[in-house]
Structure formats: C-alpha cells, structure tokens
Tab-separated table of C-alpha atoms in Angstrom:
chain	number	residue	atom	x	y	z
H	220	MET	CA	131.795	129.561	71.922
H	221	THR	CA	130.086	126.912	70.780
H	222	PRO	CA	128.164	126.176	67.346
H	223	SER	CA	124.275	126.337	67.771
H	224	ALA	CA	123.751	123.207	65.282
H	225	ILE	CA	124.747	121.195	62.495
H	226	LEU	CA	123.400	123.312	58.877
H	227	GLU	CA	124.999	121.146	56.056
H	228	SER	CA	126.486	117.382	56.052
H	229	ALA	CA	128.441	116.023	52.955
H	230	LEU	CA	128.982	112.714	51.433
H	231	TYR	CA	131.277	111.837	48.580
H	232	VAL	CA	130.165	109.280	45.432
H	233	THR	CA	131.726	107.748	42.630
H	234	ASP	CA	128.129	108.044	40.413
H	235	LEU	CA	126.027	111.821	40.691
H	236	SER	CA	122.941	110.388	38.590
H	237	ALA	CA	122.733	106.603	40.999
H	238	ALA	CA	123.056	108.981	44.148
H	239	GLU	CA	120.065	111.510	42.669
H	240	GLU	CA	118.209	108.268	42.458
H	241	PHE	CA	118.812	107.039	45.531
H	242	TYR	CA	118.635	109.877	47.973
H	243	VAL	CA	115.264	111.323	45.849
H	244	GLY	CA	113.798	107.913	44.876
H	245	VAL	CA	114.428	106.021	47.321
H	246	LEU	CA	115.054	108.160	50.869
H	247	GLY	CA	112.064	111.171	49.271
H	248	LEU	CA	114.742	113.677	49.973
H	249	ASP	CA	114.171	117.235	47.895
H	250	LEU	CA	116.623	117.892	45.680
H	251	LEU	CA	117.415	121.410	46.278
H	252	GLY	CA	120.389	122.706	43.980
H	253	LYS	CA	122.509	120.346	41.333
H	254	VAL	CA	125.872	121.334	39.388
H	255	ASP	CA	126.362	118.257	36.952
H	256	GLY	CA	129.132	116.316	37.600
H	257	ARG	CA	129.881	117.997	40.744
H	258	HIS	CA	127.280	117.979	43.570
H	259	LEU	CA	123.668	117.521	44.631
H	260	PHE	CA	122.285	119.093	47.124
H	261	PHE	CA	119.050	117.951	49.436
H	262	ARG	CA	117.083	118.923	52.289
H	263	CYS	CA	116.259	117.294	55.087
H	264	GLY	CA	114.727	119.357	58.327
H	265	PRO	CA	116.265	122.076	59.323
H	266	GLY	CA	119.416	120.702	57.386
H	267	VAL	CA	121.033	120.381	53.815
H	268	LEU	CA	122.587	116.771	52.825
H	269	LEU	CA	125.159	117.867	50.218
H	270	VAL	CA	126.788	114.817	47.688
H	271	PHE	CA	129.405	115.733	46.085
H	272	ASP	CA	131.720	113.977	43.409
H	273	ALA	CA	134.652	113.126	45.450
H	274	GLN	CA	137.708	113.806	42.620
H	275	ALA	CA	135.818	116.766	41.644
H	276	THR	CA	135.340	118.478	45.033
H	277	ARG	CA	139.359	118.629	45.255
H	278	ILE	CA	139.613	120.858	42.580
H	279	PRO	CA	141.020	124.007	43.841
H	280	PRO	CA	138.134	127.149	42.026
H	281	ALA	CA	139.521	129.360	40.573
H	282	PRO	CA	141.597	132.649	40.745
H	283	GLY	CA	138.657	135.345	41.275
H	284	ALA	CA	135.950	132.705	41.364
H	285	ARG	CA	132.706	134.287	42.591
H	286	LEU	CA	132.555	131.428	45.394
H	287	PRO	CA	135.971	130.947	45.936
H	288	VAL	CA	135.078	127.319	48.300
H	289	PRO	CA	138.560	124.733	49.500
H	290	PRO	CA	138.822	121.915	47.938
H	291	HIS	CA	137.577	119.118	49.814
H	292	GLY	CA	136.906	115.734	49.783
H	293	ALA	CA	137.249	112.050	50.894
H	294	VAL	CA	138.279	108.717	49.964
H	295	GLY	CA	136.380	105.213	50.744
H	296	GLU	CA	133.186	104.871	52.518
H	297	GLY	CA	131.902	107.857	54.537
H	298	HIS	CA	128.561	107.756	57.449
H	299	LEU	CA	125.114	109.626	58.010
H	300	CYS	CA	122.491	108.818	60.474
H	301	PHE	CA	119.062	110.120	59.860
H	302	ALA	CA	117.046	111.217	63.288
H	303	ALA	CA	114.361	107.784	62.753
H	304	SER	CA	111.141	106.985	65.692
H	305	ALA	CA	111.051	103.570	66.704
H	306	ASP	CA	107.999	103.378	65.006
H	307	GLU	CA	109.802	104.977	61.860
H	308	ILE	CA	112.769	102.484	61.772
H	309	VAL	CA	110.185	99.248	61.233
H	310	GLY	CA	108.674	101.426	58.084
H	311	TRP	CA	112.359	102.131	56.586
H	312	LYS	CA	112.445	98.154	57.143
H	313	ALA	CA	109.882	97.641	55.439
H	314	HIS	CA	110.552	100.631	52.674
H	315	PHE	CA	113.956	99.192	52.057
H	316	GLU	CA	112.946	95.421	51.626
H	317	ALA	CA	110.337	96.819	48.895
H	318	LYS	CA	113.048	98.111	47.312
H	319	LYS	CA	115.103	95.043	47.687
H	320	ILE	CA	117.696	97.476	49.492
H	321	ALA	CA	119.820	95.029	52.002
H	322	ILE	CA	119.374	95.976	55.231
H	323	GLU	CA	122.831	95.678	56.404
H	324	SER	CA	122.697	95.529	60.437
H	325	GLU	CA	120.009	96.431	62.948
H	326	PHE	CA	119.966	95.802	66.963
H	327	GLU	CA	118.996	97.741	69.829
H	328	TRP	CA	121.931	100.271	71.848
H	329	PRO	CA	122.699	99.303	75.165
H	330	GLN	CA	121.946	102.863	75.958
H	331	GLY	CA	118.255	102.635	74.126
H	332	GLY	CA	117.287	103.051	71.194
H	333	ARG	CA	117.415	101.178	68.003
H	334	SER	CA	119.651	101.259	64.607
H	335	LEU	CA	119.184	100.315	60.877
H	336	TYR	CA	122.048	100.637	58.531
H	337	ILE	CA	121.997	100.220	54.344
H	338	ARG	CA	124.455	101.245	51.740
H	339	ASP	CA	123.783	104.151	49.687
H	340	PRO	CA	125.360	103.052	45.787
H	341	SER	CA	128.880	104.637	46.360
H	342	GLY	CA	128.696	102.036	49.538
H	343	ASN	CA	128.652	105.174	51.552
H	344	SER	CA	127.034	103.441	55.463
H	345	ILE	CA	123.774	105.150	55.611
H	346	GLU	CA	121.872	104.682	59.649
H	347	PHE	CA	118.599	105.496	60.748
H	348	ALA	CA	118.220	105.445	64.469
H	349	GLU	CA	116.711	106.646	67.403
H	350	PRO	CA	117.342	109.810	68.226
H	351	ARG	CA	117.837	108.932	72.527
H	352	ILE	CA	120.987	106.843	70.989
H	353	TRP	CA	122.733	110.460	72.180
H	354	GLY	CA	120.139	111.022	74.646
H	355	LEU	CA	118.084	113.287	72.570
C-alpha cells in the first residue's frame, strides 16, 4: 500500500485572526470552515490547508465526542510549499511587494526550478515553487 496523494496539510499559528486575514486576504484561499479559537480550514486546489491554534489542538476530545480527533500540534515555525509556475512566481513576487510582505529568499535550485519564500503572521515559512524542483 502506498498513499496516492496528500489530502490535508496543517500549520499551527498563534493568532487565528491574523492567519485568516493572511490566507484569505493575501493568498486568496477560500475559507471552508472555522471554529473560533481552534481552527481555520481552506481549500487549495484539490487539497485542504488546515490552520490550527497550536494550543487548542493539544486538548484531547471529551469522552464520547462525536469527532474524537486525537490531540496534535507543533511548537515553532512550520513550513508549507505551494506549487507555482515560473510566471506565477513572478506574479506572486510582485503581489507580495505590493502588499509590503518581505521576500525572505528567492533562488534557482541546482536541479532547476525557482522558489520564493515569505513568512505568515505566525512565522511559518511559506514557499512558492515550481513542481519541477521535485521532478514533477
């Protein structure tokens, strides 16, 4: 057995309001679901980005909970990479510059393909990269 795809990816944040403003207002993702003080769920292509309050997800579900999701979480800055064509990376760079969002790094990989890095409001490393960096 081998998984066929990644359905969800998760990031952990310290400020859900700032995260919502960033992922909707800056990145243009569609908000799928929201529970105040706990999480935001966003559609991204065929997958879903889960953004959790890092402390809230560490609380185990109550006995007999309808959705007994095990506790999880992370401390510190995470990383997520969005697929982007070379032309889209140029567009994202201009978009971030117009929004006064610092470009942390931008470079060409030795095997080919470009990457552009920024930070979300909680310090997570957000990358935009050509899929060919992975031979895709």
